[in-house]
CSV table of C-alpha atoms in Angstrom, one decimal:
chain,number,residue,atom,x,y,z
A,1,UNK,CA,89.6,125.4,123.0
A,2,UNK,CA,88.6,121.9,121.9
A,3,UNK,CA,90.6,118.9,123.0
A,4,UNK,CA,93.7,118.3,120.8
A,5,UNK,CA,93.5,115.5,118.3
A,6,UNK,CA,95.0,112.2,119.4
A,7,UNK,CA,95.5,111.1,115.8
A,8,UNK,CA,98.3,111.8,113.4
A,9,UNK,CA,97.2,114.7,111.1
A,10,UNK,CA,100.1,114.1,108.7
A,11,UNK,CA,97.9,111.7,106.7
A,12,UNK,CA,95.4,114.4,106.1
A,13,UNK,CA,98.0,116.9,105.1
A,14,UNK,CA,99.2,114.4,102.6
A,15,UNK,CA,95.6,113.9,101.4
A,16,UNK,CA,95.4,117.7,100.8
A,17,UNK,CA,98.4,117.5,98.6
A,18,UNK,CA,96.9,114.5,96.7
A,19,UNK,CA,93.7,116.3,96.1
A,20,UNK,CA,95.5,119.4,94.7
A,21,UNK,CA,97.6,117.2,92.4
A,22,UNK,CA,94.7,115.2,91.1
A,23,UNK,CA,92.2,117.4,89.2
A,24,UNK,CA,91.0,114.5,87.0
A,25,UNK,CA,90.7,110.7,87.3
A,26,UNK,CA,93.8,110.4,85.0
A,27,UNK,CA,95.9,112.5,87.3
A,28,UNK,CA,94.6,110.6,90.3
A,29,UNK,CA,95.6,107.2,89.0
A,30,UNK,CA,99.0,108.6,87.8
A,31,UNK,CA,99.6,109.9,91.3
A,32,UNK,CA,98.4,106.7,92.9
A,33,UNK,CA,100.8,104.7,90.7
A,34,UNK,CA,103.7,106.9,91.6
A,35,UNK,CA,103.1,106.3,95.3
A,36,UNK,CA,102.8,102.6,94.7
A,37,UNK,CA,106.0,102.6,92.7
A,38,UNK,CA,107.8,104.2,95.6
A,39,UNK,CA,106.4,101.3,97.8
A,40,UNK,CA,107.9,98.7,95.5
A,41,UNK,CA,105.0,98.0,93.2
A,42,UNK,CA,105.5,97.5,89.5
A,43,UNK,CA,103.2,98.1,86.6
A,44,UNK,CA,102.1,95.1,84.5
A,45,UNK,CA,100.5,95.5,81.1
A,46,UNK,CA,97.2,93.8,80.3
A,47,UNK,CA,98.6,92.8,76.9
A,48,UNK,CA,101.6,90.9,78.4
A,49,UNK,CA,101.7,87.4,79.9
A,50,UNK,CA,101.6,87.6,83.7
A,51,UNK,CA,103.8,85.5,86.0
A,52,UNK,CA,103.0,84.2,89.4
A,53,UNK,CA,105.8,85.9,91.3
A,54,UNK,CA,105.1,87.5,94.7
A,55,UNK,CA,105.2,91.3,95.3
A,56,UNK,CA,103.2,94.4,94.5
A,57,UNK,CA,101.7,94.9,91.0
A,58,UNK,CA,99.2,97.2,89.4
A,59,UNK,CA,97.3,97.7,86.2
A,60,UNK,CA,96.4,101.1,84.7
A,61,UNK,CA,93.5,101.6,82.4
A,62,UNK,CA,92.4,105.2,81.6
A,63,UNK,CA,91.1,106.7,84.9
A,64,UNK,CA,91.1,103.4,86.8
A,65,UNK,CA,93.8,101.5,88.7
A,66,UNK,CA,93.8,98.0,90.2
A,67,UNK,CA,96.8,97.2,92.5
A,68,UNK,CA,97.5,94.0,94.5
A,69,UNK,CA,100.2,92.5,96.6
A,70,UNK,CA,100.9,88.8,96.4
A,71,UNK,CA,102.7,87.5,99.6
A,72,UNK,CA,105.4,84.9,99.4
A,73,UNK,CA,103.9,81.4,99.2
A,74,UNK,CA,100.3,82.5,98.4
A,75,UNK,CA,98.3,79.6,97.1
A,76,UNK,CA,96.3,79.9,93.9
A,77,UNK,CA,93.0,79.8,95.9
A,78,UNK,CA,94.1,82.4,98.4
A,79,UNK,CA,91.2,84.8,98.8
A,80,UNK,CA,91.4,88.6,98.3
A,81,UNK,CA,90.7,91.5,100.6
A,82,UNK,CA,89.6,94.5,98.4
A,83,UNK,CA,89.3,98.2,99.0
A,84,UNK,CA,87.1,99.6,96.3
A,85,UNK,CA,86.8,103.3,95.5
A,86,UNK,CA,86.3,105.7,92.5
A,87,UNK,CA,88.4,108.4,91.0
A,88,UNK,CA,85.8,110.6,89.3
A,89,UNK,CA,83.8,113.5,90.7
A,90,UNK,CA,80.9,115.5,89.3
A,91,UNK,CA,82.1,118.5,87.3
A,92,UNK,CA,81.9,120.3,83.9
A,93,UNK,CA,83.5,118.6,81.0
A,94,UNK,CA,84.6,119.9,77.6
A,95,UNK,CA,82.5,119.1,74.5
A,96,UNK,CA,83.9,117.8,71.2
A,97,UNK,CA,83.5,121.2,69.6
A,98,UNK,CA,84.7,123.4,72.5
A,99,UNK,CA,85.1,126.8,71.0
A,100,UNK,CA,82.1,129.0,71.4
A,101,UNK,CA,81.1,132.5,72.6
A,102,UNK,CA,78.8,135.4,72.1
A,103,UNK,CA,78.7,139.2,72.4
A,104,UNK,CA,82.4,139.6,72.5
A,105,UNK,CA,83.1,136.9,75.0
A,106,UNK,CA,85.2,133.8,74.3
A,107,UNK,CA,83.7,130.7,76.0
A,108,UNK,CA,84.2,127.0,76.3
A,109,UNK,CA,81.3,124.6,75.6
A,110,UNK,CA,80.9,122.2,78.5
A,111,UNK,CA,78.7,119.2,79.4
A,112,UNK,CA,77.5,118.3,82.9
A,113,UNK,CA,79.2,115.2,84.3
A,114,UNK,CA,77.4,113.3,87.0
A,115,UNK,CA,75.2,115.3,89.5
A,116,UNK,CA,77.2,118.4,90.6
A,117,UNK,CA,75.8,121.1,92.8
A,118,UNK,CA,75.7,123.5,89.9
A,119,UNK,CA,75.7,126.7,91.9
A,120,UNK,CA,79.0,125.7,93.5
A,121,UNK,CA,80.7,126.3,90.2
A,122,UNK,CA,79.5,129.9,89.8
A,123,UNK,CA,81.9,132.8,90.2
A,124,UNK,CA,84.8,130.5,91.0
A,125,UNK,CA,88.3,130.7,89.5
A,126,UNK,CA,88.6,127.5,87.4
A,127,UNK,CA,91.5,125.7,85.8
A,128,UNK,CA,91.4,123.1,83.0
A,129,UNK,CA,92.9,119.6,83.1
A,130,UNK,CA,92.6,116.1,81.6
A,131,UNK,CA,94.0,113.7,79.0
A,132,UNK,CA,95.1,114.6,75.5
A,133,UNK,CA,95.2,111.8,72.9
A,134,UNK,CA,97.9,112.3,70.3
A,135,UNK,CA,98.2,111.5,66.6
A,136,UNK,CA,100.8,108.8,67.3
A,137,UNK,CA,98.5,106.9,69.6
A,138,UNK,CA,100.0,108.0,72.9
A,139,UNK,CA,98.4,110.2,75.6
A,140,UNK,CA,99.6,113.2,77.6
A,141,UNK,CA,98.3,114.6,80.8
A,142,UNK,CA,97.7,118.4,80.9
A,143,UNK,CA,96.9,120.6,83.9
A,144,UNK,CA,96.3,124.4,83.6
A,145,UNK,CA,96.2,124.9,87.3
A,146,UNK,CA,95.6,128.7,87.4
A,147,UNK,CA,92.6,131.0,86.9
A,148,UNK,CA,91.6,130.4,83.3
A,149,UNK,CA,87.8,130.0,83.3
A,150,UNK,CA,84.9,131.4,85.1
A,151,UNK,CA,81.1,130.8,85.1
A,152,UNK,CA,79.8,134.3,85.9
A,153,UNK,CA,76.5,134.5,87.8
A,154,UNK,CA,73.8,136.9,86.7
A,155,UNK,CA,73.8,140.1,88.8
A,156,UNK,CA,70.8,140.3,91.2
A,157,UNK,CA,69.8,143.6,89.5
A,158,UNK,CA,68.9,141.6,86.4
A,159,UNK,CA,67.1,138.8,88.2
A,160,UNK,CA,65.1,140.2,91.1
A,161,UNK,CA,63.2,136.9,91.6
A,162,UNK,CA,66.3,135.0,92.7
A,163,UNK,CA,65.8,136.2,96.3
A,164,UNK,CA,62.2,135.0,96.5
A,165,UNK,CA,62.2,132.1,94.2
A,166,UNK,CA,65.7,130.8,94.4
A,167,UNK,CA,68.5,130.4,91.8
A,168,UNK,CA,67.4,128.6,88.7
A,169,UNK,CA,70.1,127.4,86.3
A,170,UNK,CA,69.6,126.1,82.8
A,171,UNK,CA,72.3,123.5,82.2
A,172,UNK,CA,72.7,124.4,78.6
A,173,UNK,CA,72.6,128.2,78.7
A,174,UNK,CA,73.9,129.2,82.1
A,175,UNK,CA,77.0,127.0,82.7
A,176,UNK,CA,79.2,127.8,79.8
A,177,UNK,CA,82.4,129.4,81.2
A,178,UNK,CA,84.2,132.4,79.8
A,179,UNK,CA,87.9,132.4,79.2
A,180,UNK,CA,88.5,135.7,77.4
A,181,UNK,CA,87.4,138.2,74.9
A,182,UNK,CA,87.0,137.7,71.1
A,183,UNK,CA,85.1,139.3,68.3
A,184,UNK,CA,84.8,136.0,66.5
A,185,UNK,CA,84.9,132.4,67.6
A,186,UNK,CA,87.9,130.6,66.1
A,187,UNK,CA,87.6,126.8,66.0
A,188,UNK,CA,90.6,125.1,67.4
A,189,UNK,CA,91.7,127.9,69.7
A,190,UNK,CA,91.2,125.9,73.0
A,191,UNK,CA,93.1,122.8,71.8
A,192,UNK,CA,95.9,124.9,70.3
A,193,UNK,CA,96.2,126.6,73.6
A,194,UNK,CA,96.5,123.3,75.4
A,195,UNK,CA,99.0,122.0,72.9
A,196,UNK,CA,101.2,124.9,73.9
A,197,UNK,CA,100.6,124.3,77.6
A,198,UNK,CA,101.6,120.7,77.2
A,199,UNK,CA,104.7,121.4,75.1
A,200,UNK,CA,103.3,119.8,72.0
A,201,UNK,CA,103.5,120.9,68.4
A,202,UNK,CA,100.4,122.2,66.6
A,203,UNK,CA,98.1,119.5,65.3
A,204,UNK,CA,99.4,116.7,67.5
A,205,UNK,CA,96.2,116.4,69.5
A,206,UNK,CA,93.4,114.4,67.9
A,207,UNK,CA,91.3,113.6,70.9
A,208,UNK,CA,90.7,114.9,74.5
A,209,UNK,CA,89.0,114.2,77.8
A,210,UNK,CA,89.0,117.6,79.6
A,211,UNK,CA,87.3,119.0,82.6
A,212,UNK,CA,87.3,122.1,84.7
A,213,UNK,CA,88.4,122.3,88.4
A,214,UNK,CA,88.6,124.9,91.1
A,215,UNK,CA,92.1,126.2,91.5
A,216,UNK,CA,91.6,127.1,95.2
A,217,UNK,CA,93.8,124.8,97.1
A,218,UNK,CA,92.6,122.5,100.0
A,219,UNK,CA,92.7,124.3,103.3
A,220,UNK,CA,92.3,123.7,107.0
A,221,UNK,CA,89.2,125.4,108.4
A,222,UNK,CA,87.8,126.3,111.8
A,223,UNK,CA,89.0,128.0,115.0
A,224,UNK,CA,91.1,124.9,115.9
A,225,UNK,CA,91.7,123.8,112.3
A,226,UNK,CA,89.7,120.6,112.9
A,227,UNK,CA,88.1,120.7,109.5
A,228,UNK,CA,89.4,120.4,105.9
A,229,UNK,CA,87.8,122.1,102.9
A,230,UNK,CA,88.8,120.9,99.4
A,231,UNK,CA,87.7,119.5,96.1
A,232,UNK,CA,87.0,115.9,95.0
A,233,UNK,CA,86.9,114.4,98.4
A,234,UNK,CA,84.1,112.3,96.9
A,235,UNK,CA,85.9,110.1,96.3
A,236,UNK,CA,89.7,110.7,96.2
A,237,UNK,CA,89.7,110.7,100.0
A,238,UNK,CA,89.0,106.9,99.8
A,239,UNK,CA,91.5,106.4,96.9
A,240,UNK,CA,94.2,108.1,99.0
A,241,UNK,CA,93.4,106.1,102.1
A,242,UNK,CA,93.3,102.9,100.2
A,243,UNK,CA,96.6,103.6,98.6
A,244,UNK,CA,98.2,104.4,101.9
A,245,UNK,CA,96.8,101.2,103.4
A,246,UNK,CA,97.9,98.9,100.6
A,247,UNK,CA,101.4,100.3,100.7
A,248,UNK,CA,101.6,99.9,104.5
A,249,UNK,CA,100.3,96.3,104.4
A,250,UNK,CA,102.8,95.4,101.6
A,251,UNK,CA,105.7,96.9,103.5
A,252,UNK,CA,104.8,94.9,106.6
A,253,UNK,CA,104.1,91.6,104.8
A,254,UNK,CA,103.6,89.9,108.1
A,255,UNK,CA,101.9,86.5,107.6
A,256,UNK,CA,99.2,87.7,105.2
A,257,UNK,CA,96.4,85.2,104.8
A,258,UNK,CA,94.7,87.3,102.1
A,259,UNK,CA,95.9,89.1,98.9
A,260,UNK,CA,95.3,92.8,99.6
A,261,UNK,CA,93.8,94.8,96.6
A,262,UNK,CA,93.0,98.4,95.8
A,263,UNK,CA,90.5,98.9,93.0
A,264,UNK,CA,89.8,102.5,92.1
A,265,UNK,CA,87.3,102.8,89.3
A,266,UNK,CA,86.2,105.7,87.0
A,267,UNK,CA,82.6,106.6,86.0
A,268,UNK,CA,80.9,105.9,89.4
A,269,UNK,CA,79.2,109.2,89.2
A,270,UNK,CA,77.3,108.3,86.0
A,271,UNK,CA,76.5,104.6,86.6
A,272,UNK,CA,79.9,102.7,86.4
A,273,UNK,CA,79.0,101.2,83.0
A,274,UNK,CA,82.3,101.4,81.1
A,275,UNK,CA,85.5,99.5,80.6
A,276,UNK,CA,87.0,101.4,83.5
A,277,UNK,CA,83.9,101.4,85.7
A,278,UNK,CA,83.0,99.0,88.5
A,279,UNK,CA,80.3,97.5,86.3
A,280,UNK,CA,82.9,96.6,83.7
A,281,UNK,CA,85.2,93.6,83.5
A,282,UNK,CA,88.5,95.2,84.9
A,283,UNK,CA,88.4,93.9,88.5
A,284,UNK,CA,87.3,90.4,87.6
A,285,UNK,CA,89.8,90.1,84.9
A,286,UNK,CA,92.7,91.2,87.2
A,287,UNK,CA,91.7,88.8,90.0
A,288,UNK,CA,91.2,85.9,87.7
A,289,UNK,CA,94.5,86.4,85.9
A,290,UNK,CA,96.3,86.7,89.3
A,291,UNK,CA,94.8,83.3,90.2
A,292,UNK,CA,95.8,81.7,86.9
A,293,UNK,CA,99.2,83.2,86.9
A,294,UNK,CA,99.9,81.4,90.1
A,295,UNK,CA,99.0,78.1,88.5
A,296,UNK,CA,95.4,78.1,89.6
A,297,UNK,CA,92.4,76.4,88.0
A,298,UNK,CA,88.8,77.6,87.6
A,299,UNK,CA,88.2,75.7,90.9
A,300,UNK,CA,90.9,77.8,92.6
A,301,UNK,CA,89.3,80.9,91.2
A,302,UNK,CA,85.9,79.9,92.6
A,303,UNK,CA,87.4,79.2,96.0
A,304,UNK,CA,89.3,82.5,96.0
A,305,UNK,CA,86.2,84.5,95.1
A,306,UNK,CA,84.1,82.7,97.7
A,307,UNK,CA,86.4,83.8,100.5
A,308,UNK,CA,86.9,87.3,99.2
A,309,UNK,CA,85.6,90.5,100.9
A,310,UNK,CA,85.4,94.0,99.5
A,311,UNK,CA,85.1,97.2,101.4
A,312,UNK,CA,83.4,99.7,99.1
A,313,UNK,CA,84.7,103.0,100.5
A,314,UNK,CA,83.0,106.2,99.5
A,315,UNK,CA,82.1,109.4,101.2
A,316,UNK,CA,78.7,109.7,103.0
A,317,UNK,CA,76.6,112.4,104.6
A,318,UNK,CA,77.5,113.9,108.0
A,319,UNK,CA,74.5,115.4,109.8
A,320,UNK,CA,74.0,118.9,108.5
A,321,UNK,CA,73.4,121.5,111.3
A,322,UNK,CA,71.0,123.5,109.2
A,323,UNK,CA,69.1,120.6,107.7
A,324,UNK,CA,69.0,118.0,110.5
A,325,UNK,CA,65.5,117.0,109.5
A,326,UNK,CA,66.7,115.6,106.2
A,327,UNK,CA,68.7,112.9,108.1
A,328,UNK,CA,67.4,109.8,109.9
A,329,UNK,CA,66.5,110.9,113.4
A,330,UNK,CA,68.5,108.2,115.2
A,331,UNK,CA,71.5,108.1,112.9
A,332,UNK,CA,73.5,111.4,112.9
A,333,UNK,CA,77.1,110.7,111.8
A,334,UNK,CA,79.5,113.5,112.9
A,335,UNK,CA,82.7,114.6,111.3
A,336,UNK,CA,85.8,113.4,113.3
A,337,UNK,CA,83.6,110.7,114.8
A,338,UNK,CA,85.3,108.0,112.8
A,339,UNK,CA,84.4,106.3,109.5
A,340,UNK,CA,80.8,105.3,108.7
A,341,UNK,CA,79.1,102.0,108.0
A,342,UNK,CA,76.4,102.4,105.3
A,343,UNK,CA,73.3,100.3,105.5
A,344,UNK,CA,70.2,100.2,103.2
A,345,UNK,CA,67.9,97.2,103.3
A,346,UNK,CA,66.9,97.8,99.6
A,347,UNK,CA,70.5,97.1,98.5
A,348,UNK,CA,71.4,100.6,97.6
A,349,UNK,CA,74.4,99.7,99.8
A,350,UNK,CA,75.7,96.2,99.9
A,351,UNK,CA,76.2,95.9,103.7
A,352,UNK,CA,74.5,93.0,105.6
A,353,UNK,CA,74.9,91.7,109.1
A,354,UNK,CA,77.8,89.4,108.2
A,355,UNK,CA,79.5,92.2,106.4
A,356,UNK,CA,79.1,94.5,109.4
A,357,UNK,CA,80.9,91.9,111.5
A,358,UNK,CA,83.9,92.0,109.1
A,359,UNK,CA,84.0,95.8,109.5
A,360,UNK,CA,83.6,95.7,113.3
A,361,UNK,CA,86.5,93.3,113.5
A,362,UNK,CA,88.7,95.6,111.4
A,363,UNK,CA,87.8,98.7,113.5
A,364,UNK,CA,88.4,96.9,116.8
A,365,UNK,CA,91.7,95.6,115.6
A,366,UNK,CA,92.8,99.1,114.6
A,367,UNK,CA,91.2,100.8,117.7
A,368,UNK,CA,89.1,103.0,115.3
A,369,UNK,CA,85.6,104.3,116.3
A,370,UNK,CA,83.0,104.0,113.7
A,371,UNK,CA,79.4,105.3,113.1
A,372,UNK,CA,76.4,104.0,111.2
A,373,UNK,CA,74.5,105.7,108.4
A,374,UNK,CA,71.0,105.0,107.0
A,375,UNK,CA,68.9,107.4,105.0
A,376,UNK,CA,65.8,109.1,106.3
A,377,UNK,CA,62.9,106.8,105.2
A,378,UNK,CA,61.3,109.7,103.4
A,379,UNK,CA,64.4,110.4,101.4
A,380,UNK,CA,65.8,108.5,98.4
A,381,UNK,CA,69.1,106.7,99.2
A,382,UNK,CA,72.1,107.1,97.0
A,383,UNK,CA,74.2,104.2,95.9
A,384,UNK,CA,77.9,103.2,95.3
A,385,UNK,CA,80.0,100.7,93.6
A,386,UNK,CA,79.2,98.3,96.5
A,387,UNK,CA,76.1,96.6,95.1
A,388,UNK,CA,77.6,96.5,91.6
A,389,UNK,CA,80.7,94.8,92.8
A,390,UNK,CA,78.8,92.3,94.9
A,391,UNK,CA,76.4,91.4,92.0
A,392,UNK,CA,79.0,91.3,89.2
A,393,UNK,CA,81.6,89.2,91.0
A,394,UNK,CA,79.6,87.4,93.6
A,395,UNK,CA,81.8,88.5,96.5
A,396,UNK,CA,80.8,89.8,99.9
A,397,UNK,CA,80.8,93.6,99.9
A,398,UNK,CA,80.5,96.1,102.7
A,399,UNK,CA,79.8,99.8,102.2
A,400,UNK,CA,81.8,102.2,104.4
A,401,UNK,CA,83.4,105.7,104.1
A,402,UNK,CA,83.9,109.0,105.7
A,403,UNK,CA,81.1,111.5,106.6
A,404,UNK,CA,81.4,114.9,104.8
A,405,UNK,CA,79.3,118.0,104.1
A,406,UNK,CA,78.7,119.6,100.7
A,407,UNK,CA,78.9,116.4,98.8
A,408,UNK,CA,79.0,117.0,95.0
A,409,UNK,CA,80.0,120.6,95.5
A,410,UNK,CA,83.1,122.0,93.8
A,411,UNK,CA,84.5,122.2,97.3
A,412,UNK,CA,83.6,119.7,100.1
A,413,UNK,CA,84.2,119.5,103.8
A,414,UNK,CA,85.4,116.8,106.1
A,415,UNK,CA,87.0,116.4,109.6
A,416,UNK,CA,90.7,116.4,109.9
A,417,UNK,CA,90.9,113.1,111.8
A,418,UNK,CA,88.5,110.9,109.8
A,419,UNK,CA,90.8,110.3,106.7
A,420,UNK,CA,93.5,108.9,108.9
A,421,UNK,CA,91.0,106.8,110.9
A,422,UNK,CA,89.7,105.4,107.7
A,423,UNK,CA,93.2,104.4,106.5
A,424,UNK,CA,94.0,102.7,109.8
A,425,UNK,CA,90.8,100.7,109.6
A,426,UNK,CA,91.6,99.7,106.0
A,427,UNK,CA,95.1,98.5,107.0
A,428,UNK,CA,93.5,96.2,109.6
A,429,UNK,CA,91.0,95.0,107.1
A,430,UNK,CA,93.6,94.2,104.4
A,431,UNK,CA,95.7,92.4,106.9
A,432,UNK,CA,92.8,90.1,107.7
């Protein structure tokens, strides 16, 4: 029997609930906003004039949310401490003309979003969720969280080469899920079905942003339940930890010398170039308006940004027991070994030596162990919102996260203790 955990696993149980309730970026930000509302935050509209009052505030835009807490007496030039994350995950997304099928099967036309492990979506019970845009200009979230769709794999009897040559999937031909039987394809069937699911009248929906998700709930795994399997850990694990940390810091409000911020962006998995992505104007606009709402000038804005630090929190790679040679030989992050500091000298990650010192200080203050990650020199290194945030806004950024296995799978794997350790480190960082 392994040694019992000395960390509170209630945080990870809550993470599992958050993952299950957040099948899309739109649901993730709605759930984040609900949690912040319970912590005393209030939504502010981008179209309204902002005031300089203290307290917790947040802005919603599509699949992104930026929340911040202004302590009593904060000066216009008070710098920010930012936790950055992203709400999107690789998956299959519904096309503009979704109704398709062949040979008596009713199917849904989907497009590949980001870089998913395609084989992980095969022979899995799938639901359908997303955002419906209505004729009156409003939107409605929808979540069909039950077995509705399936991408059936070809039987081995019809592809004898799969054992010797491996599975080969054509993204156009082989990933279209089935959702029933029909002699003829009827345009409008899928949206009509979703209108009924959402309690809408026929013809109300004029636009949609829909995606499939596994309906299998998150679960503890292992003899001693020291692992957690679940969807969208990349990167809702960080969104959840950042939300918990921001709420905790706001509740304490003990002599804060920084303004704590959570920035959870959409579209990280396909480059972040959108009005809700990290390469868009959302974060900079919110921070600037916060400075100006408190009576600040451009000089105050420059001073605030100069003293600002961002932790770009995203999942990273734990050492894989079956593929250890793919990792750097001296850097083997383990699950339940604490969060990771990501380093890449070619700026695929934004961490430098001074940023490492900020992270070390936060971990020491929180009594949280941490590990270091670098890629094998022979392998290309992924990237995050970290370098984008640093370059776009000119603020010091440090890349950190939690080590997981099966990244970009429909179902990923982490240690049960690491999410709570990350949240504790984020609390210490936001407190300054």
